[in-house]
XYZ file of C-alpha atoms in Angstrom:
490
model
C -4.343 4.450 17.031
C -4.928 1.688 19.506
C -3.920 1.948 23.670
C -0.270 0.384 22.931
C 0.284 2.780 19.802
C -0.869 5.896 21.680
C 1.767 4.681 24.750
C 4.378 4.014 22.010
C 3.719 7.726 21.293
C 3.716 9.317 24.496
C 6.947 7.214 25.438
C 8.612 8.717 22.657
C 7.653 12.195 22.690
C 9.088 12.055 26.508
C 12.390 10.663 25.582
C 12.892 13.047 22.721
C 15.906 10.638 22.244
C 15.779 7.819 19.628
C 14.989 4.293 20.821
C 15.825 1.794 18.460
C 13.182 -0.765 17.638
C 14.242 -3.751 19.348
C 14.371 -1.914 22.683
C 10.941 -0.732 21.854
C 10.084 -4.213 21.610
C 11.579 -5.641 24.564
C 9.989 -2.596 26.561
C 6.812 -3.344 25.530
C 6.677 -7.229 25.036
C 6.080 -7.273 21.583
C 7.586 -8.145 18.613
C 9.824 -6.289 16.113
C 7.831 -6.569 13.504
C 4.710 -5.462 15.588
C 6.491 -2.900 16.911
C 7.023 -1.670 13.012
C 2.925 -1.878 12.586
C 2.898 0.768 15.118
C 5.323 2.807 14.087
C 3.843 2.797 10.750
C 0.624 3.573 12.267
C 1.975 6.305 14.486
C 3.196 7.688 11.227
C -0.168 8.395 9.628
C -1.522 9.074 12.652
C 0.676 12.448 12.817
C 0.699 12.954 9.628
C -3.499 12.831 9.398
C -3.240 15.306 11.978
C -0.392 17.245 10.793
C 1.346 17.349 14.376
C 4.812 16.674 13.871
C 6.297 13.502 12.794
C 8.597 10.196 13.734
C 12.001 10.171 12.204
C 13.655 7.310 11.657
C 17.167 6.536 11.147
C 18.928 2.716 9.890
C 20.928 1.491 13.048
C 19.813 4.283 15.093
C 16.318 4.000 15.594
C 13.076 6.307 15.584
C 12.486 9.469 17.592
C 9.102 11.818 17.777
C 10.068 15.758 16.479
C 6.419 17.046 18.104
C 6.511 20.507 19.522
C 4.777 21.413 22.289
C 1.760 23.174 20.739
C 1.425 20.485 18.647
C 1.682 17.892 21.296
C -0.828 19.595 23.554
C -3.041 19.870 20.457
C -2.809 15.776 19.803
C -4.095 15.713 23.937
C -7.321 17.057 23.214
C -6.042 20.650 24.350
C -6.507 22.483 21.490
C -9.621 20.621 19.316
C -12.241 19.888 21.474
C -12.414 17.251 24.872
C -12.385 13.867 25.079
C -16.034 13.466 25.347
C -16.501 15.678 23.004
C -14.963 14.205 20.063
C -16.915 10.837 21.789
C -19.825 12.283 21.089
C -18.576 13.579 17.992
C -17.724 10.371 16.492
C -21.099 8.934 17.655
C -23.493 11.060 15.851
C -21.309 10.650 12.710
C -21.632 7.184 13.109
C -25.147 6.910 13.952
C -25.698 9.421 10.696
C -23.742 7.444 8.760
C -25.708 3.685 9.875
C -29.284 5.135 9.707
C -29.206 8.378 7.978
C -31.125 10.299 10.556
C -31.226 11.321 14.453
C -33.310 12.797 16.602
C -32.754 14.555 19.865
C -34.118 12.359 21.909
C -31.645 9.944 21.006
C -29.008 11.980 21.590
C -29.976 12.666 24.809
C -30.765 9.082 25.560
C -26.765 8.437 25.090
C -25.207 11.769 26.258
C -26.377 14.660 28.607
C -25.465 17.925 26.604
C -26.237 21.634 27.254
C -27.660 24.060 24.463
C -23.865 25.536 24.080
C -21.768 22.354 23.880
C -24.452 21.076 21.637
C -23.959 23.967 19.193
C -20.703 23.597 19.109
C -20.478 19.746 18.477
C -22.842 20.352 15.378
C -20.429 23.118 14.544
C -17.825 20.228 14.328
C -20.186 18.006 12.828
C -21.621 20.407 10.224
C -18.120 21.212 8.839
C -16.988 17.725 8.657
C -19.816 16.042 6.564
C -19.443 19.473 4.334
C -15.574 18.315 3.770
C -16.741 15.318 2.304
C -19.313 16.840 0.226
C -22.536 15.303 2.153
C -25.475 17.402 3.021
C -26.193 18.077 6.060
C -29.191 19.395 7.581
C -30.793 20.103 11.455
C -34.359 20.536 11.374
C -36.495 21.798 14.668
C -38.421 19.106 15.897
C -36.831 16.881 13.038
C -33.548 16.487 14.538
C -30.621 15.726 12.224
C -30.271 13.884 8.581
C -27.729 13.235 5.741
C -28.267 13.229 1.988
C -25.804 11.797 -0.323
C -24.706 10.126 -3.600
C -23.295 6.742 -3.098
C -19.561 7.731 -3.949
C -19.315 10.422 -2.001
C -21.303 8.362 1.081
C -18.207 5.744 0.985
C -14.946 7.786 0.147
C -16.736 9.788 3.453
C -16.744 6.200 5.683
C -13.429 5.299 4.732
C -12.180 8.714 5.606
C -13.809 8.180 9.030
C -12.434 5.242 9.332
C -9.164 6.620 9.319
C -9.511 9.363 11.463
C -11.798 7.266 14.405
C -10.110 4.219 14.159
C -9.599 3.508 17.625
C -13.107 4.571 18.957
C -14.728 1.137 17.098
C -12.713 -0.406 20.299
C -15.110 -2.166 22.324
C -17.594 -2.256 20.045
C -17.124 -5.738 19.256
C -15.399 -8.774 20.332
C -11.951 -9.446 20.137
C -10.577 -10.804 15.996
C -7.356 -12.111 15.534
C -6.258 -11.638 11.730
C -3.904 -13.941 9.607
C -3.551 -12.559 6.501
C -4.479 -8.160 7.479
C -1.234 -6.717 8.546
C -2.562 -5.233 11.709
C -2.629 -6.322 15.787
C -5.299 -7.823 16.951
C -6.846 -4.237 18.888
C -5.819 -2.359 14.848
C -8.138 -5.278 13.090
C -10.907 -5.678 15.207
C -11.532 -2.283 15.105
C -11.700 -2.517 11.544
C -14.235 -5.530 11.339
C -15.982 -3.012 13.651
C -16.086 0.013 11.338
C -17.401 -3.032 8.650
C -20.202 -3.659 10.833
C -18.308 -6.993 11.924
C -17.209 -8.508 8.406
C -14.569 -10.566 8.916
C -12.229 -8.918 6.460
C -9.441 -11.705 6.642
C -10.550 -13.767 3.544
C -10.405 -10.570 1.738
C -7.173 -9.756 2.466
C -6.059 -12.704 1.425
C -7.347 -12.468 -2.627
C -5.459 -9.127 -2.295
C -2.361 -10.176 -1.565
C -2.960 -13.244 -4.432
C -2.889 -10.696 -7.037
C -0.587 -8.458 -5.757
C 1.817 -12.230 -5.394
C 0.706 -12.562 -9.320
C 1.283 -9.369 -10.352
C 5.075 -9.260 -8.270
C 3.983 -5.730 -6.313
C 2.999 -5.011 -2.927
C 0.786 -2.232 -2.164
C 1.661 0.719 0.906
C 0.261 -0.101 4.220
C -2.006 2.374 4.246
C -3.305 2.007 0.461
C -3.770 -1.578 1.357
C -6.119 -0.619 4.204
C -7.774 1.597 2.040
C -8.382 -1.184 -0.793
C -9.770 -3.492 1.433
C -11.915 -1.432 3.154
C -13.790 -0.176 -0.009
C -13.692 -3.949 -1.313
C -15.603 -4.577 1.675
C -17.840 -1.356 1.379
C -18.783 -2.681 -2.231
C -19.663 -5.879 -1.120
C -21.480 -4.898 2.056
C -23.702 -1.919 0.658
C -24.329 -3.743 -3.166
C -25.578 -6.691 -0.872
C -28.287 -4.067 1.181
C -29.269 -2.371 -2.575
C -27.356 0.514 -2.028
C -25.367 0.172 -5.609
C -23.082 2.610 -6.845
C -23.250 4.874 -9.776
C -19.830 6.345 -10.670
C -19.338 10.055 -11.220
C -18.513 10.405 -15.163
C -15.062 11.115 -15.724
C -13.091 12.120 -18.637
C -10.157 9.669 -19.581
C -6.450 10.629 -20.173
C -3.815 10.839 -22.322
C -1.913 9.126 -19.671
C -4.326 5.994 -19.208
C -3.164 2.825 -19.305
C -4.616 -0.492 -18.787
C -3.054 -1.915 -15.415
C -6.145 -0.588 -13.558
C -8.753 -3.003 -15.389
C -6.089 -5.539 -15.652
C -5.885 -5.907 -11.660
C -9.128 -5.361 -10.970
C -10.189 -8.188 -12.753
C -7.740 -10.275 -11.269
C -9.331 -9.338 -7.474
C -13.194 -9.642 -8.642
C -12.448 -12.849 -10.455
C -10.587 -14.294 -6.968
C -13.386 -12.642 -4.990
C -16.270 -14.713 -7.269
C -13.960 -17.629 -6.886
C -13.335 -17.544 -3.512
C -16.746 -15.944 -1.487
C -19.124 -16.699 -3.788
C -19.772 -13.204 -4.940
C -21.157 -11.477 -8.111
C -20.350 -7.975 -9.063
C -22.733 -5.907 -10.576
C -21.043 -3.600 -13.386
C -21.313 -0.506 -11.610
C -19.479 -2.183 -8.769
C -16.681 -3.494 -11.025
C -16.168 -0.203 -12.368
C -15.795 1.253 -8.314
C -13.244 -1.484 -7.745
C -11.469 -0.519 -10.949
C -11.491 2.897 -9.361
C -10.349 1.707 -5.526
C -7.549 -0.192 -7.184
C -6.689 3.169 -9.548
C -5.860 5.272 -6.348
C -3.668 2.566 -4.360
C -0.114 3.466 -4.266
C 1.880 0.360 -5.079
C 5.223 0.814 -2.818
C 7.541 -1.483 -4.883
C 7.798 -4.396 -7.025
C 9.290 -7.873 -6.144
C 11.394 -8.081 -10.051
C 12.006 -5.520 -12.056
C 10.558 -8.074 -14.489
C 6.648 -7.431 -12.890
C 7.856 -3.535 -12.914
C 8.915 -3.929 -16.489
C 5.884 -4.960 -17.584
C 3.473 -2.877 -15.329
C 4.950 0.040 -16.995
C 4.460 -1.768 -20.193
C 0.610 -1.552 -19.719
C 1.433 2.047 -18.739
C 3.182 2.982 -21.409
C 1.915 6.773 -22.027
C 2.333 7.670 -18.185
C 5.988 6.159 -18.857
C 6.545 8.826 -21.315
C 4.470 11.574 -19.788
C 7.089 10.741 -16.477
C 9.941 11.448 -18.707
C 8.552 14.386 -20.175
C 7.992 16.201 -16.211
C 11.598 14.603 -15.317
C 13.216 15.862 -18.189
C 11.588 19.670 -17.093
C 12.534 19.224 -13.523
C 15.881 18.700 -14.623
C 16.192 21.688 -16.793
C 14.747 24.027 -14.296
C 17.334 22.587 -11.309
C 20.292 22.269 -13.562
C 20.501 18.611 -12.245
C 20.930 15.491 -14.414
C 17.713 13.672 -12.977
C 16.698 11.490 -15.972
C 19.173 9.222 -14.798
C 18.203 8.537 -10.898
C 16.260 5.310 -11.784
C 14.626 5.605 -8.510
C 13.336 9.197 -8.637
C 12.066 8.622 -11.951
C 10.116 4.919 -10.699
C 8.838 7.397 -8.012
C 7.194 9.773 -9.981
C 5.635 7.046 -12.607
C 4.155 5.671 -9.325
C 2.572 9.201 -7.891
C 1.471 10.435 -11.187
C -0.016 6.906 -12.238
C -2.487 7.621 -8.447
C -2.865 11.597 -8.394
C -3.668 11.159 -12.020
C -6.882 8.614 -10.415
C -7.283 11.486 -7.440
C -7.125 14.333 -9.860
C -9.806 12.734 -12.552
C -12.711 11.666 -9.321
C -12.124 15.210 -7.658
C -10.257 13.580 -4.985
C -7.735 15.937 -2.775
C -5.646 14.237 -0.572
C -4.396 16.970 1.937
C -0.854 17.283 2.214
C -0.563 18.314 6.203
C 3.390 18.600 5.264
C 2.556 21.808 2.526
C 2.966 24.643 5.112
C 6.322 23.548 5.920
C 7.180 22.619 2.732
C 6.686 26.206 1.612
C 8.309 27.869 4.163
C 11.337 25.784 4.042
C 11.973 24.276 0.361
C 10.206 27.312 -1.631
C 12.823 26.839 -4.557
C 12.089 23.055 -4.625
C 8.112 24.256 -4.588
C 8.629 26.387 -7.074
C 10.390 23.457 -9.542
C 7.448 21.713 -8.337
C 4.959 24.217 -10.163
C 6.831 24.730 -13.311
C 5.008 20.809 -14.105
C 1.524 22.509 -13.628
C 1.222 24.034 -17.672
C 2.904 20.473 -18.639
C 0.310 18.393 -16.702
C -2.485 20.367 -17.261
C -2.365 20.420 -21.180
C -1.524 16.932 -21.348
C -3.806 15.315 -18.442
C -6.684 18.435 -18.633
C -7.344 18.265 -14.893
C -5.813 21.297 -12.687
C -3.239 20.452 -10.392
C -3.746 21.512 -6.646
C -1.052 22.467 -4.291
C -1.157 19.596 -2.507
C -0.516 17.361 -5.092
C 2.563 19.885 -6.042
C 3.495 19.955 -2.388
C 3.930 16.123 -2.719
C 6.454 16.084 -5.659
C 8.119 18.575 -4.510
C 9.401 16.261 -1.728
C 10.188 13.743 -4.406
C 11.931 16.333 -6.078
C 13.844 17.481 -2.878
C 14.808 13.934 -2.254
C 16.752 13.263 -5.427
C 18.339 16.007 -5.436
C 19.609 15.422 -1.975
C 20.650 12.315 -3.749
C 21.905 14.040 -6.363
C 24.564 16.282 -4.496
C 25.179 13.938 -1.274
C 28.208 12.469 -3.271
C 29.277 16.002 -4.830
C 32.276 17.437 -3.378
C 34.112 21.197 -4.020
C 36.753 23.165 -2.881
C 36.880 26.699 -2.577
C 39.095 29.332 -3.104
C 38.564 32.965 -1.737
C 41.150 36.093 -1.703
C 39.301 37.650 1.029
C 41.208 36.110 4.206
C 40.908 33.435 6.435
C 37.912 35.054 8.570
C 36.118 35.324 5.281
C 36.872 32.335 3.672
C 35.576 30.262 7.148
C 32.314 32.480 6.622
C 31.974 31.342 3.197
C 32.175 27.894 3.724
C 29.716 27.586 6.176
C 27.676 29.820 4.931
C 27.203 27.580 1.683
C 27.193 23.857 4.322
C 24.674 25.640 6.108
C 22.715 26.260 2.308
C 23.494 22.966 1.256
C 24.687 20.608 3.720
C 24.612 17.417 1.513
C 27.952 19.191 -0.189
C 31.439 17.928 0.980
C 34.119 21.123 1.339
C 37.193 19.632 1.049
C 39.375 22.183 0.891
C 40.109 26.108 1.259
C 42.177 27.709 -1.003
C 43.582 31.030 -1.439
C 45.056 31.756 -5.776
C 48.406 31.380 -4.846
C 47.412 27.559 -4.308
C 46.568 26.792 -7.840
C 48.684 24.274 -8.268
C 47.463 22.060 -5.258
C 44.054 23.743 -6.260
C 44.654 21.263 -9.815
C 45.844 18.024 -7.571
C 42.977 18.369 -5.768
C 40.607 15.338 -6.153
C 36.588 17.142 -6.195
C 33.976 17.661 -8.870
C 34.144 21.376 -8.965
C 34.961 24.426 -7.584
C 33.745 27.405 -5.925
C 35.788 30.688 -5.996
C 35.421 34.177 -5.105
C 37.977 35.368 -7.721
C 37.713 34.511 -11.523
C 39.946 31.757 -12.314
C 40.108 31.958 -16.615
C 43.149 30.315 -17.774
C 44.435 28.208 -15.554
C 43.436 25.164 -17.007
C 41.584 23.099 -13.586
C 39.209 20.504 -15.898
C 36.815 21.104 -13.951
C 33.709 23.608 -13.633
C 34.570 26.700 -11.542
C 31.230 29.051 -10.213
C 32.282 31.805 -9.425
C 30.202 33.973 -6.669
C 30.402 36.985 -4.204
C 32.517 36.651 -0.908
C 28.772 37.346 0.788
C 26.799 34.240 -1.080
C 23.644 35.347 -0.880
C 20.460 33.507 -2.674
C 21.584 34.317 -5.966
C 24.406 32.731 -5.817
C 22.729 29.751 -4.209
């Protein structure tokens, strides 16, 4: 995050309240839409770090829900100092530019005792061994990196993202037309680029995506044009890619190849630029692993899922399960099911390069929506026979939000009465017992037997009764459960 992001942060987390976006703006001297950037920013920010998270709300405005461990762990209280994640980020950097460092240089940017030292190694050590990079600290050496080319620039982008705002300063001020980011977000892009200009990139992106009728995510459109970059920048110093192998898939389709070509043709058109074929194939793959968040017709979605035509069906196939297993009509919630074509058609990509994308939301998820986790799962035999990769729980953590979502959806327009025998002290215990289970369900009545005839006037989808009601004729489906409602009957 840049200075006015972080403020924009810190401003919210001490309100607590929301604050809707044109305040925000006016507060700051900004605009809306830049005030949007940020909040989208601020979003992956937290959720990169998994501290908490902004909530948003149509007409309301946004709010941070940070707790106070997790905000004092965001100030540097609980991960290390300021300087030290400085110096941190510099010998990453300095590994990453030249491959090796020595002690001496070290010293000749930072004063550092034998104990701090050992522990910013610790730091470092771990985090080049996350993204599969050798490591090694030799006495009287110093310190050096061994990689393969993949895994050297899925391991810059992901620093990138994670010291973003310490390439501040490191190079003059850009202004960007066409990159969706303030002036402070883009020049510390160019930065992490080594000083590309990245604007005229941007640009033959958002040509094809125009042609194709889609617009990538924000933060799959950073991603795309920063590995665009990376292939042009390190196929230019000889550093050219070879591609793991990968099996293909049942569910492969041909949008991939389709797009790609479309972005190395515009790039050759419009820079100058040849592609070697290994580097075609890693744009192929940069473009396989953007999520696309939504399509201008559904003419350009009909036929993108046209050149995706197995995934369409393999989507169906996981809907029609989900369904099943929640006793929820699914198959027809056009939205979930465009969802799900769109996050299998990229964890497919992760799944088949060995990619995990960590889902900082999964310990909460399975605290709190273990039955939607467990739905989640049941896809894992499905997926696995049909795609032959193994699904990891963060990629199941992830649809089971999309499965939570729709059926929020689902029953936020369901409504039921109740009828209970048991009094009025139990009968107020059993309805919010079950609003408190499932709060998206509209009560909109009590009822005791004696009431059956109101109990058939009475204008809900079904109804929910302590007492069997066989015979009386209601249309409608009664579920019967104890006066208690414990899980089962949930």
């Amino acid at each position: 995050m840049n200075k006015r992001q972080s403020d924009l942060l810190k401003a919210l987390y001490k309100d607590r309240g929301f604050l809707t976006i044109s305040k925000i703006a006016e507060d700051i001297g900004v605009s809306v839409k830049t005030v949007r950037n940020d909040i989208s920013a601020i979003k992956d920010y937290l959720t990169q770090q998994g501290a908490g998270f902004l909530e948003t709300k149509p007409h309301i405005g946004v709010r941070a829900v940070i707790s106070e461990d997790e905000w004092a762990r965001l100030q540097g209280k609980d991960g290390g100092s300021d300087e030290e994640t400085e110096i941190v980020f510099f010998i990453i950097r300095h590994l990453m530019k030249n491959g090796t460092l020595t002690a001496q240089r070290l010293s000749e940017q930072y004063y550092i005792g034998r104990n701090q030292l050992d522990k910013i190694l610790g730091r470092v050590a771990e985090w080049f061994s996350e993204n599969r990079i050798l490591f090694d600290v030799r006495k009287g050496k110093g310190i050096s990196i061994s990689y393969s080319e993949f895994n050297y620039r899925m391991a810059q982008l992901k620093f990138y993202t994670e010291y973003a705002r310490h390439y501040a300063g490191l190079i003059t001020l850009r202004e960007a037309v066409y990159v969706p980011m303030s002036s402070e977000e883009y020049t510390c892009l160019c930065a992490a680029l080594d000083g590309f200009d990245a604007d005229s990139v941007e640009k033959i992106i958002i040509e094809t995506e125009d042609k194709f009728g889609f617009k990538f995510n924000y933060m799959s459109g950073r991603d795309l044009l920063f590995l665009i970059v990376q292939s042009m920048l390190r196929s230019r110093h000889g550093r050219e890619i070879e591609m793991p192998k990968v099996a293909p898939s049942a569910a492969d389709g041909i949008s991939d190849e389709i797009i790609a070509n479309d972005l190395l043709e515009g790039l050759s058109r419009g820079l100058n630029i040849r592609f070697s074929e290994s580097e075609k194939e890693f744009i192929r793959f940069a473009v396989s692993i953007s999520d696309i968040q939504e399509f201008k017709t559904e003419s350009a979605r009909h036929k993108y899922e046209i050149m995706n035509i197995e995934l369409c069906r393999l989507t169906v196939r996981a809907v029609n399960i989900i369904s099943d297993i929640a006793d929820i009509n699914l198959v027809e919630d056009s939205f979930f099911v465009h969802q799900m074509f769109l996050y299998f058609k990229t964890m497919i990509a992760r799944l088949k390069y060995g990619l995990v994308i960590s889902n900082s939301l999964l310990p909460q998820i399975k605290l709190k929506y273990p039955n939607t986790m467990a739905i989640a799962w049941s896809l894992e035999n499905m997926l696995e026979k049909e795609l032959k990769f193994e699904i990891n729980e963060h990629e199941v953590g992830f649809i089971a939000l999309y499965i939570g979502g729709a059926i929020e959806r689902k029953l936020s327009g369901i409504s039921a009465c109740i009828v209970c025998d048991y009094g009025i002290g139990i009968s107020r215990i059993l309805k919010e017992k079950i609003l408190r289970a499932i709060p998206e369900l509209k009560i909109t009545s009590v009822f005791s037997v004696r009431d059956i005839n109101r109990i058939k006037n009475e204008e809900c989808d079904f109804i929910i009764s302590t007492t069997p009601l066989d015979g009386y004729r209601l249309r409608r489906e009664v579920l019967t459960v104890r006066h208690l409602f414990d899980r089962e009957d949930l």
